[in-house]
mmCIF file of C-alpha atoms and ligand atoms in Angstrom:
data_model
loop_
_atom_site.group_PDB
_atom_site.id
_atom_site.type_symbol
_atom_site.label_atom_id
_atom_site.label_comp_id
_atom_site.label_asym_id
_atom_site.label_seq_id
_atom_site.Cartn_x
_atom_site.Cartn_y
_atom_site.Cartn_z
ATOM 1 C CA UNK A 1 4.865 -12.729 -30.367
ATOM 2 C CA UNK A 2 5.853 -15.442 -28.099
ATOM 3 C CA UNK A 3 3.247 -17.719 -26.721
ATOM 4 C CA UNK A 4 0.918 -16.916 -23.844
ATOM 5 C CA UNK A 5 1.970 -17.562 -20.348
ATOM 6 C CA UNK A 6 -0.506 -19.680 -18.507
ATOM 7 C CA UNK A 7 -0.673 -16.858 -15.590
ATOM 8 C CA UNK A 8 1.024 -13.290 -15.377
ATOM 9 C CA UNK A 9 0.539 -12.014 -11.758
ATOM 10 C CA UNK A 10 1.243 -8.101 -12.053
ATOM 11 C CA UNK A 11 2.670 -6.568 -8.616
ATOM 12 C CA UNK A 12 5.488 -8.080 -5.837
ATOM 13 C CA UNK A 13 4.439 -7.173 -2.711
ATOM 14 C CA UNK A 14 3.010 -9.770 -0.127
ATOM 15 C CA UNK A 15 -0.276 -10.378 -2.708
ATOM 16 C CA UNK A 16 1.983 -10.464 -5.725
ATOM 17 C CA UNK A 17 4.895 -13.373 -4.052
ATOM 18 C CA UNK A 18 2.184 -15.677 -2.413
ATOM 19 C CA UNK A 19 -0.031 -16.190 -5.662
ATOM 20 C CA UNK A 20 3.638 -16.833 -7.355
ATOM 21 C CA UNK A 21 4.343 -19.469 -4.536
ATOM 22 C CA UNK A 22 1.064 -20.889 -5.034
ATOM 23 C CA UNK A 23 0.939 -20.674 -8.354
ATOM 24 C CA UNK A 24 4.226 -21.968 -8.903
ATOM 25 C CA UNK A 25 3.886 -24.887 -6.930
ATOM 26 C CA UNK A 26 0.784 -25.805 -9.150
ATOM 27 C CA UNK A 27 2.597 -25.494 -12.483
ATOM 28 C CA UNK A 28 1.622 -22.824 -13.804
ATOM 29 C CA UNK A 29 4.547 -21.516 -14.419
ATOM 30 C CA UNK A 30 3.935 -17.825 -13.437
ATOM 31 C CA UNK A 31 5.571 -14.471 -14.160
ATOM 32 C CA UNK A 32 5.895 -11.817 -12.172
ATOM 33 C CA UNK A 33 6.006 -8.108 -13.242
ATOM 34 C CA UNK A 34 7.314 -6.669 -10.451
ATOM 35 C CA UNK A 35 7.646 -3.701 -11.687
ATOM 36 C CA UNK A 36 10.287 -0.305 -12.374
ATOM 37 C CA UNK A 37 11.418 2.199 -8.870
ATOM 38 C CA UNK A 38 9.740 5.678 -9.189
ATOM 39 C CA UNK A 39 9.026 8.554 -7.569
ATOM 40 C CA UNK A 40 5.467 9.733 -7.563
ATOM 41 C CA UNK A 41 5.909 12.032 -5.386
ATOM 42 C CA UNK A 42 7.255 9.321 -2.914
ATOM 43 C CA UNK A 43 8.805 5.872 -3.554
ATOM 44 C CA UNK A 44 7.150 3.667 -5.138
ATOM 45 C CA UNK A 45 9.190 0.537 -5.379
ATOM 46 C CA UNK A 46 9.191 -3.365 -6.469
ATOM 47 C CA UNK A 47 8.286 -4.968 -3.283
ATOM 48 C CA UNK A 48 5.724 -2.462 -2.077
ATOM 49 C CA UNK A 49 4.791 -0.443 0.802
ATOM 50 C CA UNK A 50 6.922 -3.018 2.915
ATOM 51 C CA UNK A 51 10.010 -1.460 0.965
ATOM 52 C CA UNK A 52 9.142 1.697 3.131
ATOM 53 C CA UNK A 53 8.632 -0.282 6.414
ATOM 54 C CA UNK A 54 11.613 -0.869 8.863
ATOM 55 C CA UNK A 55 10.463 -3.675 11.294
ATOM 56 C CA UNK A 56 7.652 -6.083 10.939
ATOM 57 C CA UNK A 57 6.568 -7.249 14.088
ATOM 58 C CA UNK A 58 2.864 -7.954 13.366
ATOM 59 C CA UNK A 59 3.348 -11.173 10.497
ATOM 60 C CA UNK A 60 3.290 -14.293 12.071
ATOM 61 C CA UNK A 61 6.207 -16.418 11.733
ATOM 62 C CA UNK A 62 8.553 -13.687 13.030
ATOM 63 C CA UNK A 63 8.610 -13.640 16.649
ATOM 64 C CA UNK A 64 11.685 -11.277 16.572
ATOM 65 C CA UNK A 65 10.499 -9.219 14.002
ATOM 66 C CA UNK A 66 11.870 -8.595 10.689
ATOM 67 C CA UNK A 67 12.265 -6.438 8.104
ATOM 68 C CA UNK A 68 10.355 -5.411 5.269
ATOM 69 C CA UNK A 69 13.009 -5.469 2.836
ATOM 70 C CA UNK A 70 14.410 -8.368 4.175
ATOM 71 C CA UNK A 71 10.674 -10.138 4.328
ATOM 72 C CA UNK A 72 9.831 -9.611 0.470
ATOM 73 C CA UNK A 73 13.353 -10.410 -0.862
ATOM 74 C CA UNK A 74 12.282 -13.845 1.051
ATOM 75 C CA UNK A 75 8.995 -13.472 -0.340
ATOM 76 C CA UNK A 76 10.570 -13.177 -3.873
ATOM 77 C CA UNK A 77 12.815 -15.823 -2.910
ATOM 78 C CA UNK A 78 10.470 -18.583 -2.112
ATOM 79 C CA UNK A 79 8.486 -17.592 -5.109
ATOM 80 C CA UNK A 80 11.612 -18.389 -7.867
ATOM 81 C CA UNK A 81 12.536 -21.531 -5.902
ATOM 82 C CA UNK A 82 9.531 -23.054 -7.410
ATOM 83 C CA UNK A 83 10.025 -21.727 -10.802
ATOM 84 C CA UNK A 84 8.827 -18.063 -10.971
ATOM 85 C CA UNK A 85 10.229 -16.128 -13.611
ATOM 86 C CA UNK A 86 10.669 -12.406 -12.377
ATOM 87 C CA UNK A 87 10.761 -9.518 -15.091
ATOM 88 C CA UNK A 88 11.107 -6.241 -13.457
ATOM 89 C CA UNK A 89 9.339 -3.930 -15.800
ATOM 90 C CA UNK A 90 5.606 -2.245 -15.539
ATOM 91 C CA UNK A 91 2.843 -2.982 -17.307
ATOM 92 C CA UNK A 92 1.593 0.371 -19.158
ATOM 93 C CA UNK A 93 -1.326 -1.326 -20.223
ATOM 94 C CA UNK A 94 -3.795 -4.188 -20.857
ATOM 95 C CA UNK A 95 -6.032 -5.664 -23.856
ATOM 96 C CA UNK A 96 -8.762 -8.206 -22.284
ATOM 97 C CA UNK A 97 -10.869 -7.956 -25.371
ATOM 98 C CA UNK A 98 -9.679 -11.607 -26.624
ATOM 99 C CA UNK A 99 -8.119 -14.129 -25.295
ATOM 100 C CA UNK A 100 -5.224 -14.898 -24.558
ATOM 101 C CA UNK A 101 -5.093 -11.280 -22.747
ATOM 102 C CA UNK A 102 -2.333 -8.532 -24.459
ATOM 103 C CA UNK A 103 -0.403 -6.544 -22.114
ATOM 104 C CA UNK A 104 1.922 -3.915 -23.334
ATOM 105 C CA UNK A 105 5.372 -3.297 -21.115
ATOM 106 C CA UNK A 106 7.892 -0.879 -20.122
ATOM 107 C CA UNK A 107 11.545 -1.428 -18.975
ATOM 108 C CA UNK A 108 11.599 2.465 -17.875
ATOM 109 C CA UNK A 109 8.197 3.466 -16.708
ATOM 110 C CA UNK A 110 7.183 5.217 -19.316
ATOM 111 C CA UNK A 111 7.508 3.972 -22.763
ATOM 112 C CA UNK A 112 6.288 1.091 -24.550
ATOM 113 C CA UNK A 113 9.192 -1.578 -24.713
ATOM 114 C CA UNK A 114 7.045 -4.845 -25.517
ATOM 115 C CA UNK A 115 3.992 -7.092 -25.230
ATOM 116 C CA UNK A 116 3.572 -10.082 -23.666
ATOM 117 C CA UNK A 117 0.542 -12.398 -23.599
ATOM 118 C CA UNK A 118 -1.349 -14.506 -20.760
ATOM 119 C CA UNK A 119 -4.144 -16.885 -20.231
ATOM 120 C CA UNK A 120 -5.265 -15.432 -17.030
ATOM 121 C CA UNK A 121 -3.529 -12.337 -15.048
ATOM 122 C CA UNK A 122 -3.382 -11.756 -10.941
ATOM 123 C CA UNK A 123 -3.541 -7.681 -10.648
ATOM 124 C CA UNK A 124 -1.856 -7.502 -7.270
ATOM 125 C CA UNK A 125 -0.326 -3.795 -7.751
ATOM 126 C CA UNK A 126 -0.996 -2.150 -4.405
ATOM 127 C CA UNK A 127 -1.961 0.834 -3.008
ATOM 128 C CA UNK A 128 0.784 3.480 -2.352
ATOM 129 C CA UNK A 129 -0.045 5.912 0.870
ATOM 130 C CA UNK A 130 -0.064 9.731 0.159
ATOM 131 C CA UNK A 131 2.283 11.649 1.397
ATOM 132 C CA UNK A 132 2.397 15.462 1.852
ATOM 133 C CA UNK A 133 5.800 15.541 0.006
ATOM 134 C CA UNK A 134 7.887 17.410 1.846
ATOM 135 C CA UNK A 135 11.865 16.469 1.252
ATOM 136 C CA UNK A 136 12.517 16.313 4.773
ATOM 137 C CA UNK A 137 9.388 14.045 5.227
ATOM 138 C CA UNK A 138 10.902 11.881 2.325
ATOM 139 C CA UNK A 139 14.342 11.802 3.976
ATOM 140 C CA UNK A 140 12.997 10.356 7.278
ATOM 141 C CA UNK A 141 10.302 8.045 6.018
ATOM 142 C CA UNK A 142 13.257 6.245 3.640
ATOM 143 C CA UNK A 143 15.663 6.269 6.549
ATOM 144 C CA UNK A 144 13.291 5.177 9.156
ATOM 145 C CA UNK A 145 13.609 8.470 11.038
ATOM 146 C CA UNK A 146 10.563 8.052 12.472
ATOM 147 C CA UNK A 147 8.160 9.586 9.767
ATOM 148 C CA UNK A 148 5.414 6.635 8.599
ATOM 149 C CA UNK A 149 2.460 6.105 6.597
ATOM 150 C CA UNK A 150 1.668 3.061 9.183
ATOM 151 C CA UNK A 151 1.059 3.533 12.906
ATOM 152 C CA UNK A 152 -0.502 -0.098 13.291
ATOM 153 C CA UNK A 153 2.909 -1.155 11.317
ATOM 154 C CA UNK A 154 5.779 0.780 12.918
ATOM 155 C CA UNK A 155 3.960 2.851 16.037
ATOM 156 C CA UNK A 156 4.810 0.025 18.617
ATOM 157 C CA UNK A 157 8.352 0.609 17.917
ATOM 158 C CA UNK A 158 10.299 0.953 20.822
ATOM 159 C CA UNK A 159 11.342 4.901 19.497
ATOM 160 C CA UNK A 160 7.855 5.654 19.792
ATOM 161 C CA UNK A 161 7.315 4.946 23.552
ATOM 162 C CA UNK A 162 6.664 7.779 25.785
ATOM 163 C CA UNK A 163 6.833 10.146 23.141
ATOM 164 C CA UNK A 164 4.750 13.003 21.878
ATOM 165 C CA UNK A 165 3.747 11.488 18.056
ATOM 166 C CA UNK A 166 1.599 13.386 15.534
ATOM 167 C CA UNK A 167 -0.795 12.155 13.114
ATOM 168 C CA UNK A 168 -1.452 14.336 9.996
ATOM 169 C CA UNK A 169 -4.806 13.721 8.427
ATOM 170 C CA UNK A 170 -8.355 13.919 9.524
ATOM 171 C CA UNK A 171 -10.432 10.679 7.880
ATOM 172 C CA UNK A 172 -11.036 7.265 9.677
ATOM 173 C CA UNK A 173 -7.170 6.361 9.109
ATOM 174 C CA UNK A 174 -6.361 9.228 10.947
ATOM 175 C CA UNK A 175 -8.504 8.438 13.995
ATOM 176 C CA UNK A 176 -7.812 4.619 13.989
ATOM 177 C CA UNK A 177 -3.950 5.615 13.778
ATOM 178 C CA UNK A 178 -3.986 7.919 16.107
ATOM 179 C CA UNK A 179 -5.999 6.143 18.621
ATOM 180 C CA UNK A 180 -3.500 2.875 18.486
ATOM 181 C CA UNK A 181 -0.851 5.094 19.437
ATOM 182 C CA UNK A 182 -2.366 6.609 22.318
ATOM 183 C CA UNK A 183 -1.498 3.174 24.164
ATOM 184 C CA UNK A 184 1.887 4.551 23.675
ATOM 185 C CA UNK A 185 2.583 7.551 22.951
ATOM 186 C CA UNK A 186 3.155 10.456 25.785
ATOM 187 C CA UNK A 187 0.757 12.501 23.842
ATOM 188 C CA UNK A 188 -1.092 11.933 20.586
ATOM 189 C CA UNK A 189 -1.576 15.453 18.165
ATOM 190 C CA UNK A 190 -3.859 14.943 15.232
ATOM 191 C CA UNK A 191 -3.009 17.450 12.513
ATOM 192 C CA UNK A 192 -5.486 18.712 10.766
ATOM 193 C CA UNK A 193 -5.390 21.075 7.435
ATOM 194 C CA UNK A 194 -9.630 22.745 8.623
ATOM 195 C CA UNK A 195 -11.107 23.160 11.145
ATOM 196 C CA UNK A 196 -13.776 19.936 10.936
ATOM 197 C CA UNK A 197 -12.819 16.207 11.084
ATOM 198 C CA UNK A 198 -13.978 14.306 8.253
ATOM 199 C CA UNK A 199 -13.797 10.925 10.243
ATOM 200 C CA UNK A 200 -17.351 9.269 11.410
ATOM 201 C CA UNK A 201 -18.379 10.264 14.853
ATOM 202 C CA UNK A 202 -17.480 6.696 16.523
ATOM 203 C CA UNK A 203 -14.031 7.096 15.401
ATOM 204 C CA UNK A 204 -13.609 10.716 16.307
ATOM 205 C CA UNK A 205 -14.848 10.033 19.894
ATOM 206 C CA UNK A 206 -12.695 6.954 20.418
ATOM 207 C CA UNK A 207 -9.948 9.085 19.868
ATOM 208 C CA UNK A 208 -10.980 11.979 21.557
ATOM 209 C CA UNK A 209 -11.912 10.020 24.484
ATOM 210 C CA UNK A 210 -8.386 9.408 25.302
ATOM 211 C CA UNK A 211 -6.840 11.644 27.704
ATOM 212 C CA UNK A 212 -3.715 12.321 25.494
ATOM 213 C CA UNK A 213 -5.484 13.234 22.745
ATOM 214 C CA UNK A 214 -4.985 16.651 21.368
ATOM 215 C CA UNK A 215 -6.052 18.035 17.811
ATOM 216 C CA UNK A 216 -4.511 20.992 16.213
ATOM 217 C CA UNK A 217 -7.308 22.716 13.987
ATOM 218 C CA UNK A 218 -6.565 24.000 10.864
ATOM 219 C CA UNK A 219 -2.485 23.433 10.246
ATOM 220 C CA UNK A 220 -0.582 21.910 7.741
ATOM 221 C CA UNK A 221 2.903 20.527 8.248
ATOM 222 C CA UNK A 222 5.451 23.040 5.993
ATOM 223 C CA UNK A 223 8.901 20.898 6.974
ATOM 224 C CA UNK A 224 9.501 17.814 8.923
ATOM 225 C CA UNK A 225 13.055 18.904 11.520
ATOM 226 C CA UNK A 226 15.936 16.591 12.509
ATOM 227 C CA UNK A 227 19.055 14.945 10.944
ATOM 228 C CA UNK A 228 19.012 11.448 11.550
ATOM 229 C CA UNK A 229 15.576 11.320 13.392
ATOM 230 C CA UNK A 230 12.544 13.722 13.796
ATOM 231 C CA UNK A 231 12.481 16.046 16.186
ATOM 232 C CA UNK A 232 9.817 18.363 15.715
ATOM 233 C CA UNK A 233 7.361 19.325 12.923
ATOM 234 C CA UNK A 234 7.008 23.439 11.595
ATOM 235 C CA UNK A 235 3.387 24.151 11.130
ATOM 236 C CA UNK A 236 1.532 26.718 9.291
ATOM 237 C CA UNK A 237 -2.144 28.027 10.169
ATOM 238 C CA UNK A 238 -4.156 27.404 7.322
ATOM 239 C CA UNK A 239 -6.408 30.960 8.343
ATOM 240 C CA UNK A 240 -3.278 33.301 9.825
ATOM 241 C CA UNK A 241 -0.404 31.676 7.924
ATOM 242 C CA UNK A 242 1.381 31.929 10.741
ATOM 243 C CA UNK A 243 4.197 29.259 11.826
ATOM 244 C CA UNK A 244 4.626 27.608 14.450
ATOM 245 C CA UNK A 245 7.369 24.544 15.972
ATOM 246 C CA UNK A 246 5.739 21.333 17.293
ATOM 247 C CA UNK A 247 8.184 18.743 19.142
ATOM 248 C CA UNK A 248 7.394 15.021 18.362
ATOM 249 C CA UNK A 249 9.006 11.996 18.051
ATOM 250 C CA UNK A 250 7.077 10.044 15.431
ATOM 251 C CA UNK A 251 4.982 11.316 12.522
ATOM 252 C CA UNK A 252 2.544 9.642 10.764
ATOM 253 C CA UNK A 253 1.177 10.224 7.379
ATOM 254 C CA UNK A 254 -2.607 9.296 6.925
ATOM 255 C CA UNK A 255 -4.134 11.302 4.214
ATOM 256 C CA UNK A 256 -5.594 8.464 2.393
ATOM 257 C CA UNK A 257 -4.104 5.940 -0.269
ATOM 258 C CA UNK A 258 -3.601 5.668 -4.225
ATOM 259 C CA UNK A 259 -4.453 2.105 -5.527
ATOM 260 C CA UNK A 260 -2.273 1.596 -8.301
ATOM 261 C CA UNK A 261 -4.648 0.995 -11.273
ATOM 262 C CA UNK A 262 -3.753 3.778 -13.503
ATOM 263 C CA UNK A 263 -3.149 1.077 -15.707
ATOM 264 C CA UNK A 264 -5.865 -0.280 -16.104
ATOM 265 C CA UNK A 265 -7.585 2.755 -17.622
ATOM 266 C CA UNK A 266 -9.910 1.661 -20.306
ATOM 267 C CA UNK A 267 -9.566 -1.752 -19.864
ATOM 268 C CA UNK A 268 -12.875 -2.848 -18.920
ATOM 269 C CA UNK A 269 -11.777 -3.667 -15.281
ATOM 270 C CA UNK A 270 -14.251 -2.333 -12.653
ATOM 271 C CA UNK A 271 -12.996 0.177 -10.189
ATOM 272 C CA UNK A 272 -15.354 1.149 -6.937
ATOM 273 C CA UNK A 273 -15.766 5.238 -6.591
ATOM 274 C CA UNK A 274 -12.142 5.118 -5.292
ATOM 275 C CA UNK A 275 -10.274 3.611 -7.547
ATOM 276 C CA UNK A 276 -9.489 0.006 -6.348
ATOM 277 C CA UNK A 277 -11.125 -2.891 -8.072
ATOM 278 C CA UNK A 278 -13.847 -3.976 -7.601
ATOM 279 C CA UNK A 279 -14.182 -8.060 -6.516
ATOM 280 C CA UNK A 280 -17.395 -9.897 -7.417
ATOM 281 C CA UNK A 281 -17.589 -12.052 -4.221
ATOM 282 C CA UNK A 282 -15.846 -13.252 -1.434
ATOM 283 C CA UNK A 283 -12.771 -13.834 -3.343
ATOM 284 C CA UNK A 284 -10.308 -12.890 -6.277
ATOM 285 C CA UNK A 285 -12.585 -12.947 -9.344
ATOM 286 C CA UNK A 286 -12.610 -9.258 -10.699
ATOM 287 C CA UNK A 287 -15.932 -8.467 -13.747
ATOM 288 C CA UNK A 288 -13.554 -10.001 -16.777
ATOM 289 C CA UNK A 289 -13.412 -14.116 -16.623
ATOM 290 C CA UNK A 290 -9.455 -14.606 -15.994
ATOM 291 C CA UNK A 291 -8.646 -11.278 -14.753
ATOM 292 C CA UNK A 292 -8.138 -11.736 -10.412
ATOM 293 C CA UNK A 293 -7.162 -9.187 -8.157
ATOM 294 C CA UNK A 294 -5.667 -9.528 -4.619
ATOM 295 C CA UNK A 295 -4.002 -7.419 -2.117
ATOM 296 C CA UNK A 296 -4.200 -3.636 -1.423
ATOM 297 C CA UNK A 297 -5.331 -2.467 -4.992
ATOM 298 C CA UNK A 298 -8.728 -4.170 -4.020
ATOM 299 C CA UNK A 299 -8.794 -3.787 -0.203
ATOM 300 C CA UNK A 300 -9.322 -0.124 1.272
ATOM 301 C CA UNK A 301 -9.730 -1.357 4.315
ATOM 302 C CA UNK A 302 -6.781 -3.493 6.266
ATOM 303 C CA UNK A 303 -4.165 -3.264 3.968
ATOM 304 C CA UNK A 304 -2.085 -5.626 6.305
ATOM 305 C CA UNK A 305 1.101 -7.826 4.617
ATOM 306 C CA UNK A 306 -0.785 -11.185 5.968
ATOM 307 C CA UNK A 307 -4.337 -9.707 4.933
ATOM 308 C CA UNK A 308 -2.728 -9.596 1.066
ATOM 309 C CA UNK A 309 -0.810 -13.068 1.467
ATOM 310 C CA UNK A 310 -3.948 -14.188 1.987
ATOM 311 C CA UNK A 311 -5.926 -12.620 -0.875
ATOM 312 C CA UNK A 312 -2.558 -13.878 -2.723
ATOM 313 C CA UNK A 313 -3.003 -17.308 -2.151
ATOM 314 C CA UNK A 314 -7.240 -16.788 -2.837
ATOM 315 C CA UNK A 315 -5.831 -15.425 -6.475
ATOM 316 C CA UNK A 316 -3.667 -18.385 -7.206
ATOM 317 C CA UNK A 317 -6.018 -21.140 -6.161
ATOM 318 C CA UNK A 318 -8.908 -19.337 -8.057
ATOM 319 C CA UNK A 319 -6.685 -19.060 -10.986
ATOM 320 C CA UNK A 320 -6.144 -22.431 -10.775
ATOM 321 C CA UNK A 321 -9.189 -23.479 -11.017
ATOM 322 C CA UNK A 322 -10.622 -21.131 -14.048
ATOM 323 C CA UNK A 323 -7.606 -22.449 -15.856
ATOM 324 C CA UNK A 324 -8.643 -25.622 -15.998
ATOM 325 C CA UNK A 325 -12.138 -24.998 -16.196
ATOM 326 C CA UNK A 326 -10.897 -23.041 -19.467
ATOM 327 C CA UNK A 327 -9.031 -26.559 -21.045
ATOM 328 C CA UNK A 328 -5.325 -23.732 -20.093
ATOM 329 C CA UNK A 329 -2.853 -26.739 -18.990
HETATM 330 P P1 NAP B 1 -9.902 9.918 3.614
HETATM 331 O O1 NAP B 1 -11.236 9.616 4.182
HETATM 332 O O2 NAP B 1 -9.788 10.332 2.180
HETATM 333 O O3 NAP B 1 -9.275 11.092 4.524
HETATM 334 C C1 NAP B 1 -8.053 11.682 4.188
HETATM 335 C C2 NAP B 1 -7.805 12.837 5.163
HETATM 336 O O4 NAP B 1 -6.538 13.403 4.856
HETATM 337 C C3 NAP B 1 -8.852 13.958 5.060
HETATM 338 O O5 NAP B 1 -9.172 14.429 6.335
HETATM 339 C C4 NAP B 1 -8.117 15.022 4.241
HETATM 340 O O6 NAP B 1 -8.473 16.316 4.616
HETATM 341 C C5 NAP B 1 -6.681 14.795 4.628
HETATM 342 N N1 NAP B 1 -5.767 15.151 3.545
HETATM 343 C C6 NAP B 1 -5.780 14.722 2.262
HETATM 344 N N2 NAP B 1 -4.743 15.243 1.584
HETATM 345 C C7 NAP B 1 -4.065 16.030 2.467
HETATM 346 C C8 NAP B 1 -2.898 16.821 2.375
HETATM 347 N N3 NAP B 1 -2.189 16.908 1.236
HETATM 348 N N4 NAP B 1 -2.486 17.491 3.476
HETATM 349 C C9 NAP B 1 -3.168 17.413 4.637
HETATM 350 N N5 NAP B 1 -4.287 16.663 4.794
HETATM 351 C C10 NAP B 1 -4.718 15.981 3.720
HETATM 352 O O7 NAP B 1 -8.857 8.695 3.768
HETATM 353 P P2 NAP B 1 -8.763 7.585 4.916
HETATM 354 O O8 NAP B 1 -8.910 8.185 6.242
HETATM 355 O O9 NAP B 1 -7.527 6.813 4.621
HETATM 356 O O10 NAP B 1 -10.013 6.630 4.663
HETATM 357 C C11 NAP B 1 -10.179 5.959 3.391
HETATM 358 C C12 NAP B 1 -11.446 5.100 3.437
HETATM 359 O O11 NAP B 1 -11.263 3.998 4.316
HETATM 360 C C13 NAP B 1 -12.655 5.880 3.974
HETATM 361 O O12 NAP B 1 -13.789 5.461 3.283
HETATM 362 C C14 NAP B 1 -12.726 5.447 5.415
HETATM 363 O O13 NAP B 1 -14.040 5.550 5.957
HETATM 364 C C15 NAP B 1 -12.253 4.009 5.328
HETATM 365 N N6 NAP B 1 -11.669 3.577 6.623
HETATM 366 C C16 NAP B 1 -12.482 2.995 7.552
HETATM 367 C C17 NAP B 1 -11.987 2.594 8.775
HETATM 368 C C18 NAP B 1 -12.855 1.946 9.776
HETATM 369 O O14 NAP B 1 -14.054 2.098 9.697
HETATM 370 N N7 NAP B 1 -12.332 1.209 10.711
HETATM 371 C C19 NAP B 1 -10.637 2.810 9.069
HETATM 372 C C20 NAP B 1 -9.833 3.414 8.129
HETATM 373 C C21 NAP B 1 -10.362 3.802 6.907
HETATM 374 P P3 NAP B 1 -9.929 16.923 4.277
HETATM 375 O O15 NAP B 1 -10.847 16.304 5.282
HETATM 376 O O16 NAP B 1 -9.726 18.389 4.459
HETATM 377 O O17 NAP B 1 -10.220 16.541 2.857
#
């Protein structure tokens, strides 16, 4: 096998490009994995949950907004010009029994294609929103049809003003989501599949508080209507089965998120009761010396582009440091 990288960061979204700029800039020489397209049920693509955004308008630095495609290919960008190597395979799967760590890779997904080997690793894989997984809901969300998984990302957009927008989902997200876009929205419908939220009080009454705020009890979303932008929403009651047509402009997607540590089954890497790992402190370090996590696979909570540049660059400079702590140069 060849010889260890100094640092394999695993994941290119905002996490995964800032501990390469960082990491590049220090020498390490990093390598990205930045991983195969899939569908599962929805995209999940090299780049992230920004792949799936249309305009950024929140990341400073942007004061006409930009895209999210557009934002990590200049991510990925800034990363090589400092001497990144990008490989865009997965990692199935990863040995931190000895060091140097063993990962095993996959060019398709699925199958075992190689091994690589690495010093220390950055996990900075994500956390991919569920979606109900509806083709039409697909369609729009990919096309930027107005159908979301992020009203504090894309619910200020001008499309949005004015309009009746729904909200499918009845936890915190849901509430916080649906109470941004009551500061735009016409009115706000919270879709809900029984006939109880699951949110904590404080969040159900700030939404409820609002005077546009209207929650449908016990109704799931059966098809998402429109060509080239949503139009409406066909509903089924979860007790009568009956249907019924709901017109809105925007529809956002908040039944809860995936982190994407499948991979790291049985490898020794804590996970909290969710799924996402877990950090040891205030920063990157993970419960293995020389494994670091940053961005949405260890953050439940703002899963923001700057909040994971930021854990990004917290990964590289920790990495850093352990490396030469650990005589890695
Ligand atoms: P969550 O608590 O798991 O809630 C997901 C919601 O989506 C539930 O109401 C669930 O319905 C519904 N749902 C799931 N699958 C569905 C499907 N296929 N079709 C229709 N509805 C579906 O997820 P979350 O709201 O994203 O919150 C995740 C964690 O972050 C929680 O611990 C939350 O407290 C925390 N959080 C905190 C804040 C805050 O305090 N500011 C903000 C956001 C999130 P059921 O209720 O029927 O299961």
């Amino acid at each position: 096998m060849a010889d260890a990288h100094k640092l394999l960061i695993i994941g290119s979204g905002p996490a995964g490009w800032t501990a390469a700029i960082y990491a590049a800039r220090a020498q390490l020489s990093p390598v990205v994995y930045s991983g195969v397209p899939k569908q599962d049920p929805g995209p999940v693509l090299p780049g992230g949950q920004l792949m799936l955004t249309t305009e950024v308008e929140n990341y400073p630095g942007f004061p006409h907004g930009v895209t999210g495609p557009q934002m990590m290919a200049d991510f990925q960008a800034q990363a090589e010009r400092f001497g990144t190597k990008v490989i865009g395979e997965d990692i199935l799967r990863c040995d931190f029994s000895k060091r140097p760590f063993t990962f095993t890779t996959s060019n398709d997904g699925k199958n075992e294609t190689g091994q690589i080997r690495a010093h220390a690793v950055i996990i900075a894989t994500g956390a991919v929103a569920n979606w109900i997984g509806l083709p039409n809901e697909m369609r729009l969300a990919r096309s930027g049809g107005g159908v979301s998984a992020c009203a504090v990302c894309d619910g200020a957009l001008p499309a949005f003003r004015s309009q009746p927008l729904a909200v499918v989902g009845g936890g915190d997200t849901a509430m916080e989501e649906a109470s941004y876009l009551t500061k735009f929205a016409s009115t706000v419908y919270i879709i809900h599949r029984r006939d109880s939220l699951r949110a904590s009080k404080i969040m159900q009454e700030r939404f409820l508080s609002r005077p546009n705020a209207k929650v449908l009890w016990n109704k799931v979303v059966v098809d998402v209507l429109g060509e080239n932008s949503i139009e409406g929403v066909m509903l089924e009651d979860t007790v009568t089965r009956e249907r019924s047509r709901l017109d809105v402009r925007g529809l956002f997607i908040a039944i809860g998120h995936t982190p994407a540590t499948r991979f790291l089954k049985d490898s020794g890497v804590e996970l909290d009761a969710s799924g996402y790992v877990a950090l040891k402190r205030r920063d990157s370090y993970t419960n293995i010396p020389g494994v670091f996590a940053a961005g949405d696979v260890a953050d439940a909570n703002y899963r923001q582009a700057v909040t994971a540049a930021g854990m990004g660059c917290t990964a590289a400079l920790d990495a850093e440091r352990w490396l030469a702590a650990n005589d890695v140069h």
